[in-house]
Amino acid sequence: MKLTINSEITYQTMEGFGASGAWWAQLTGGWTSRESSGMLTKDRIAQLLYSDENGIGMSIYRYNLGAGSSRSGAGDYSNPERRADSFETTGGYDFSRDANAVYMMKKCVEYGADEVIFFVNSPIEALTKNHKAHLDKNKAFRTNLSRKNIPAFCKYCLDVTEHFVKEGLPVSFISPINEPVWKWTGGQEGCHYSVRQAGRVMSRFASELKKRPALNTVQLSGMENGDIRWFNKSFTRRLLKKDIRDSVDGVDVHSYFLNPVKFPGLARTDYLKRYRKWLDRHYPSVKVRCSEWTHMQGGKNCGMDSALVLAKVMFEDISLLNVCSWQHWVACSNVDYCDGIIYIDPEKETYELTKRYYVTGNFSKFIKNGAVRTQVTADDEDVSCLSFINGGKTVVIIINPTQKEKELTLNGQADIYVTDESSDLANYKAEGNIIITPQSVTTLILKN
């Protein structure tokens, strides 16, 4: 197998990789256990996620700016861990709240997260129509935020953001709306918005953000639609109208392709291509970010099968949609579900790394902010590959989902990192022909 890299043909400039702290951070942030080295276990988790030297070097942290359901006890949540706190008090704020989650956010920044995003699932309960952080079942497709409360919602979010910016946290984006098309009637905090309603909210945020000199480095992100097939064009058009456009530099999408509705002959990649083609025609300079994805399937899974699915989705989003950043829904999970890249046990205060963790590292450790994607092709249709110019070096990622090993011809030396059934970012140096192992993700670092 041979690779052909053409560094003269370039695509997007990357910004990084990351994950959200919902809802694991409010658990782990209170842990008191220590590693055998003496390091706090919760600090080690932050290090594993965000340190270049002692972890996988992610750079983006999404902090859930909660609505207060964990404090009030209101609403219908089968899993109480999905409730979130707020900083709102009668007539003011209490920034000692949500201490565990804030601790983890700060610790992740300490270890290498250079971009923090505040994202909102629901406005704070005091501002919602039913005083809950989700909708009532008989009003599933109506917004829970009245027009008269939009200014107060905006003020709350910007006040909190300003507080943490003044504390020195690198908050780069505020995302006031999460998956607006879904009905949120329990299970987690959430709020439905039509395109028009979402536009009103984002427009108010854009207007007020301009009045805050302390937030002059903060932008809006949105609209974080919940399925790559539905309404992305509608929400994008509204997001990029004049009243909001100056406060955003891109569109944030969630890269799900959810059952049960599928049109015959149309695959997930078809929708990526169609949306990309439409963006190139109407908004060619606008960045696209994948701000959330996970497998959306039950069952704890630590193996290469789910890791290869993850690698495939990351490859498709980067190569077809040209996303400049890519973020997991959650970094850590303690449920029987295929979601976090680290599984945690809150009772024992322990953790377990997955193959998804290491495959994420095949991307996040080596593709940094400023890396430019270049054209690369392989003469073997079984494999997928990406190429980047990063800090004077060429980084190539090769995904081999097959049961067969592939022999790759190298022109020169390479620093190689392999994740497969028996290796976890195993590093070696090679020159000449190398073997790409079956069902693997391999990162090559080539000197230009």
XYZ file of C-alpha atoms in Angstrom:
448
model
C 0.000 0.000 0.000
C 1.196 3.486 -0.852
C 0.087 6.919 0.301
C 0.120 10.015 -1.886
C 0.179 13.269 0.069
C -0.333 16.561 -1.747
C 0.401 19.397 0.664
C -0.439 21.945 -2.032
C -4.133 21.049 -1.750
C -5.416 22.149 1.647
C -8.753 22.196 3.431
C -9.791 23.362 6.905
C -7.549 24.560 9.721
C -8.157 22.497 12.841
C -8.860 23.897 16.297
C -8.793 20.782 18.453
C -10.712 17.964 20.101
C -12.659 17.770 23.324
C -15.603 16.555 25.367
C -18.249 17.774 27.772
C -18.245 17.521 31.546
C -21.926 16.550 31.746
C -22.620 14.895 34.075
C -19.589 13.052 35.319
C -17.699 16.122 36.510
C -20.175 16.779 39.317
C -19.416 13.262 40.564
C -15.644 12.993 40.162
C -14.990 16.524 41.368
C -15.869 15.369 44.879
C -13.643 12.294 44.957
C -11.005 12.078 47.691
C -9.179 8.874 46.647
C -5.574 8.906 45.489
C -3.500 6.987 42.977
C -0.567 4.866 44.161
C 1.635 7.821 43.204
C -0.225 9.973 45.707
C -1.999 11.965 43.001
C -5.719 12.579 43.502
C -7.709 10.234 41.252
C -9.909 13.077 40.018
C -6.806 15.048 39.027
C -5.436 12.028 37.204
C -8.638 11.800 35.137
C -8.227 15.440 34.094
C -4.594 14.753 33.256
C -5.451 11.654 31.225
C -7.876 13.687 29.142
C -6.022 16.969 28.635
C -2.304 16.532 29.204
C -0.112 16.152 26.119
C 2.650 14.458 28.064
C 0.618 12.218 30.376
C -2.664 11.895 28.532
C -4.297 12.253 25.119
C -3.979 16.030 24.891
C -7.534 17.131 24.206
C -7.885 20.904 24.196
C -11.626 21.738 24.398
C -13.785 21.424 27.532
C -17.564 21.862 27.453
C -19.008 23.005 30.784
C -22.724 22.403 31.373
C -24.253 25.642 32.635
C -27.113 23.985 34.507
C -30.662 25.069 35.245
C -30.793 24.201 38.949
C -32.784 20.967 38.921
C -30.357 19.264 41.297
C -31.015 21.948 43.896
C -34.793 22.245 43.524
C -35.621 18.576 43.054
C -38.321 19.594 40.561
C -39.036 17.616 37.413
C -38.933 14.011 36.267
C -35.442 12.479 36.166
C -35.051 8.699 36.267
C -31.334 9.206 36.917
C -30.733 11.984 39.473
C -27.156 12.320 38.253
C -28.545 14.006 35.135
C -29.742 16.932 37.184
C -27.517 20.010 37.223
C -26.942 22.946 39.578
C -27.150 26.672 38.906
C -25.533 29.775 40.391
C -28.777 31.753 40.620
C -30.065 32.864 44.005
C -32.863 35.251 44.934
C -31.483 38.554 43.808
C -27.960 37.418 43.049
C -25.445 34.620 42.509
C -23.664 32.027 44.585
C -20.479 30.926 42.851
C -19.656 28.383 45.511
C -22.291 26.147 43.926
C -21.622 23.347 41.446
C -18.267 23.069 43.177
C -17.370 19.585 41.936
C -18.027 20.362 38.280
C -16.232 23.705 38.527
C -13.269 21.957 40.131
C -13.000 19.511 37.220
C -13.337 22.299 34.651
C -10.506 24.235 36.264
C -8.356 21.137 36.619
C -8.834 20.237 32.943
C -7.784 23.769 32.017
C -4.742 23.412 34.243
C -3.713 20.263 32.363
C -4.167 21.645 28.868
C -7.699 22.664 27.890
C -7.209 26.032 26.216
C -10.823 26.489 25.142
C -13.889 26.284 27.390
C -17.429 26.304 26.039
C -20.403 27.053 28.288
C -23.419 25.154 26.970
C -26.993 25.353 28.220
C -29.570 22.579 28.067
C -32.361 24.590 29.692
C -32.746 28.122 31.039
C -32.618 28.289 34.835
C -35.829 27.027 36.430
C -36.841 30.442 37.773
C -37.210 31.657 34.175
C -39.034 28.701 32.619
C -42.808 28.669 32.139
C -43.362 25.635 34.368
C -40.450 26.333 36.739
C -38.850 23.044 35.729
C -35.786 22.393 33.581
C -37.820 20.361 31.113
C -41.205 20.600 29.430
C -44.499 19.166 30.571
C -45.604 16.196 28.480
C -48.713 17.948 27.179
C -46.561 20.806 25.868
C -43.707 18.784 24.395
C -43.143 20.890 21.296
C -43.576 24.325 22.827
C -40.728 26.367 24.176
C -40.381 26.566 27.956
C -38.954 30.086 27.799
C -41.339 33.019 27.365
C -40.268 36.035 25.293
C -40.370 38.297 28.346
C -37.755 36.132 30.102
C -35.242 36.015 27.255
C -33.412 39.166 28.506
C -33.089 37.710 32.023
C -31.873 34.374 30.624
C -29.279 36.192 28.563
C -28.158 38.319 31.514
C -27.732 35.259 33.729
C -25.570 33.408 31.206
C -23.407 36.430 30.427
C -22.971 37.338 34.103
C -21.800 33.807 34.901
C -19.500 33.765 31.896
C -18.012 37.117 32.871
C -17.356 35.839 36.384
C -15.328 32.875 35.152
C -13.531 34.882 32.472
C -12.396 37.291 35.174
C -11.153 34.272 37.133
C -8.889 33.511 34.186
C -10.734 30.631 32.524
C -10.381 30.571 28.714
C -14.109 30.694 27.947
C -14.304 31.103 24.177
C -17.956 30.305 23.410
C -21.421 30.401 24.936
C -23.991 27.988 23.513
C -27.443 29.001 24.845
C -29.425 26.317 22.974
C -28.974 22.557 22.843
C -30.800 20.289 20.366
C -33.798 22.609 19.957
C -35.950 20.334 17.785
C -36.411 17.569 20.341
C -39.183 17.329 22.902
C -37.637 17.536 26.347
C -40.199 16.122 28.785
C -37.872 14.593 31.365
C -34.797 12.454 31.784
C -32.452 15.430 31.556
C -32.596 19.206 31.402
C -33.745 20.446 28.001
C -35.798 23.049 26.144
C -37.537 22.987 22.768
C -37.280 25.938 20.364
C -38.620 26.554 16.888
C -36.273 28.214 14.413
C -37.947 31.572 15.071
C -37.802 31.178 18.852
C -34.173 30.112 18.740
C -33.429 33.128 16.577
C -34.915 35.473 19.172
C -32.746 33.973 21.879
C -29.541 34.068 19.861
C -30.258 37.596 18.622
C -30.622 38.872 22.180
C -27.397 37.149 23.197
C -25.579 38.700 20.226
C -26.855 42.171 21.089
C -25.968 41.952 24.778
C -22.597 40.298 24.180
C -21.442 43.376 22.258
C -22.129 45.524 25.314
C -19.723 43.558 27.520
C -16.071 44.596 27.059
C -14.975 41.853 29.470
C -16.377 39.295 26.999
C -14.821 40.682 23.833
C -13.026 37.375 23.195
C -16.196 35.292 23.677
C -18.432 34.282 20.788
C -21.737 32.476 20.446
C -22.012 28.937 19.186
C -25.105 27.182 17.912
C -27.615 25.993 17.110
C -26.440 22.470 18.058
C -29.191 20.632 16.225
C -29.630 17.008 17.308
C -29.533 15.065 14.026
C -27.380 15.668 10.952
C -30.444 15.140 8.722
C -33.059 17.507 10.099
C -33.399 21.316 10.010
C -29.683 22.125 9.879
C -30.207 24.451 6.936
C -33.120 26.211 8.660
C -31.245 26.835 11.891
C -28.079 27.784 10.003
C -29.903 30.413 7.944
C -31.284 32.000 11.099
C -27.963 31.806 12.936
C -26.172 33.595 10.125
C -28.583 36.471 9.663
C -27.250 39.978 10.210
C -28.464 40.386 13.810
C -26.400 37.387 14.980
C -23.708 36.990 12.332
C -21.105 39.294 13.917
C -21.140 37.223 17.106
C -20.510 33.831 15.490
C -17.735 32.535 13.265
C -19.168 29.098 12.633
C -21.985 26.617 12.933
C -22.050 23.927 15.612
C -23.770 20.664 14.723
C -24.330 17.334 16.437
C -23.290 14.518 14.170
C -25.995 12.005 15.052
C -27.881 9.935 12.494
C -30.620 8.504 14.660
C -33.122 5.708 14.165
C -35.820 4.903 13.341
C -36.305 7.086 10.249
C -33.973 6.367 7.342
C -34.616 7.045 3.696
C -33.708 4.173 1.349
C -30.420 4.786 -0.414
C -29.366 7.704 1.789
C -26.529 7.058 4.212
C -25.136 9.304 6.925
C -22.340 10.385 4.603
C -24.867 11.553 1.996
C -26.283 14.039 4.477
C -22.801 15.266 5.390
C -21.979 15.851 1.737
C -25.284 17.597 1.029
C -24.921 19.958 3.990
C -21.304 20.703 3.091
C -22.239 21.431 -0.527
C -25.007 23.766 0.612
C -22.655 25.587 3.009
C -20.033 26.004 0.280
C -22.651 27.550 -1.965
C -24.189 29.950 0.557
C -21.684 30.416 3.425
C -18.248 29.372 2.134
C -16.251 31.165 4.858
C -18.211 29.790 7.812
C -16.537 27.183 9.983
C -18.293 23.983 11.031
C -17.736 22.295 14.369
C -18.978 18.937 15.590
C -19.890 19.788 19.162
C -21.374 16.429 20.099
C -21.435 12.767 19.110
C -21.631 9.412 20.795
C -22.721 5.931 19.733
C -26.292 6.171 21.054
C -26.394 2.488 21.894
C -26.759 0.586 25.119
C -24.138 -1.585 26.718
C -20.778 -0.783 28.207
C -18.105 -1.267 25.546
C -14.363 -0.860 25.992
C -13.173 -2.611 22.844
C -11.901 -1.927 19.342
C -15.288 -2.509 17.709
C -16.736 0.705 19.154
C -13.384 2.478 18.761
C -13.398 1.780 15.015
C -16.947 3.139 14.733
C -15.740 6.281 16.524
C -12.738 6.596 14.193
C -14.994 6.203 11.156
C -17.326 8.985 12.308
C -14.419 11.296 13.104
C -12.907 10.573 9.686
C -16.209 11.296 7.912
C -16.881 14.513 9.813
C -13.368 15.816 9.218
C -13.041 14.758 5.584
C -16.606 15.290 4.299
C -18.069 18.011 6.496
C -14.689 19.716 7.000
C -15.258 20.246 10.721
C -12.507 22.229 12.408
C -13.131 20.758 15.867
C -14.684 17.541 17.101
C -16.091 16.857 20.554
C -17.425 13.827 22.414
C -20.757 14.080 24.160
C -19.141 12.977 27.434
C -15.600 12.238 28.483
C -16.578 9.857 31.303
C -19.519 7.555 31.958
C -20.736 5.449 34.849
C -23.751 3.845 33.123
C -24.280 0.738 31.005
C -24.005 2.657 27.744
C -21.503 3.114 24.924
C -20.693 6.753 25.492
C -17.744 7.902 27.627
C -14.169 7.277 26.582
C -13.412 6.605 30.261
C -15.691 4.551 32.505
C -15.838 5.577 36.144
C -17.086 3.859 39.310
C -18.252 6.625 41.687
C -18.606 4.245 44.645
C -15.071 2.881 44.393
C -13.687 6.140 42.936
C -11.903 4.226 40.177
C -11.769 4.478 36.395
C -11.191 2.288 33.337
C -9.746 3.441 30.022
C -11.352 2.251 26.790
C -10.030 1.718 23.274
C -12.156 4.761 22.364
C -9.943 6.763 24.712
C -6.770 5.687 22.918
C -8.246 6.120 19.421
C -9.284 9.642 20.386
C -5.637 10.109 21.317
C -4.584 9.034 17.818
C -6.226 12.294 16.748
C -6.053 14.673 19.718
C -2.410 14.132 20.735
C -1.089 15.006 17.299
C -3.588 17.283 15.514
C -3.355 20.593 17.300
C -4.855 24.052 16.942
C -3.529 25.423 13.653
C -2.995 22.071 11.936
C -4.038 22.249 8.274
C -5.658 19.276 6.589
C -4.101 18.344 3.257
C -4.999 15.955 0.486
C -3.996 12.326 0.945
C -4.984 9.193 -0.948
C -4.228 5.511 -0.455
C -4.146 2.922 -3.213
C -6.065 0.521 -0.979
C -9.816 1.178 -0.758
C -10.096 -0.763 2.501
C -8.392 1.941 4.530
C -9.311 5.538 5.333
C -6.672 8.181 5.869
C -6.279 11.828 6.841
C -3.247 14.080 6.509
C -2.323 17.314 8.295
C 0.546 19.756 8.359
C 1.165 20.449 12.027
C 4.124 22.364 13.434
C 6.483 21.618 10.558
C 5.564 17.935 10.446
C 3.075 15.867 8.501
C 0.624 13.852 10.573
C -1.153 10.971 8.846
C -3.948 8.935 10.428
C -4.707 5.538 8.901
C -7.833 3.574 9.845
C -7.776 -0.102 8.938
C -11.159 -1.657 9.893
C -10.438 -4.970 8.166
C -9.225 -8.267 9.586
C -6.186 -8.108 7.288
C -2.828 -6.491 7.901
C -1.621 -3.988 5.326
C 1.952 -3.338 4.284
C 2.687 0.351 3.874
C 5.648 1.706 1.962
C 7.261 4.702 3.661
C 9.600 7.160 2.002
C 11.815 8.048 4.949
C 11.427 7.758 8.701
C 8.249 7.972 10.758
C 7.300 8.117 14.408
C 4.380 5.701 14.705
C 1.568 5.321 17.261
C -0.729 2.304 17.050
C -4.012 1.484 18.741
C -5.385 -1.996 18.078
C -6.570 -5.019 20.030
C -3.201 -5.459 21.753
C -1.753 -1.920 21.642
C -2.722 1.384 23.248
C -1.002 4.198 21.372
C 2.072 1.976 21.221
C 4.975 4.012 19.895
C 7.868 2.939 17.689
C 10.042 4.404 14.951
C 10.338 2.886 11.492
C 11.803 3.421 8.060
C 10.829 1.726 4.824
C 7.940 -0.743 4.835
C 5.735 -1.067 7.929
C 2.756 -3.231 8.826
C -0.613 -1.613 9.508
C -2.212 -4.112 11.860
C -5.791 -5.413 11.478
C -8.609 -3.363 13.021
C -6.340 -0.540 13.995
C -5.888 3.195 14.010
C -2.325 4.286 13.280
C -0.817 7.764 13.473
C 2.337 8.524 11.520
C 4.491 11.564 12.288
C 6.605 12.398 9.255
C 9.263 15.078 9.114
C 8.579 17.397 6.190
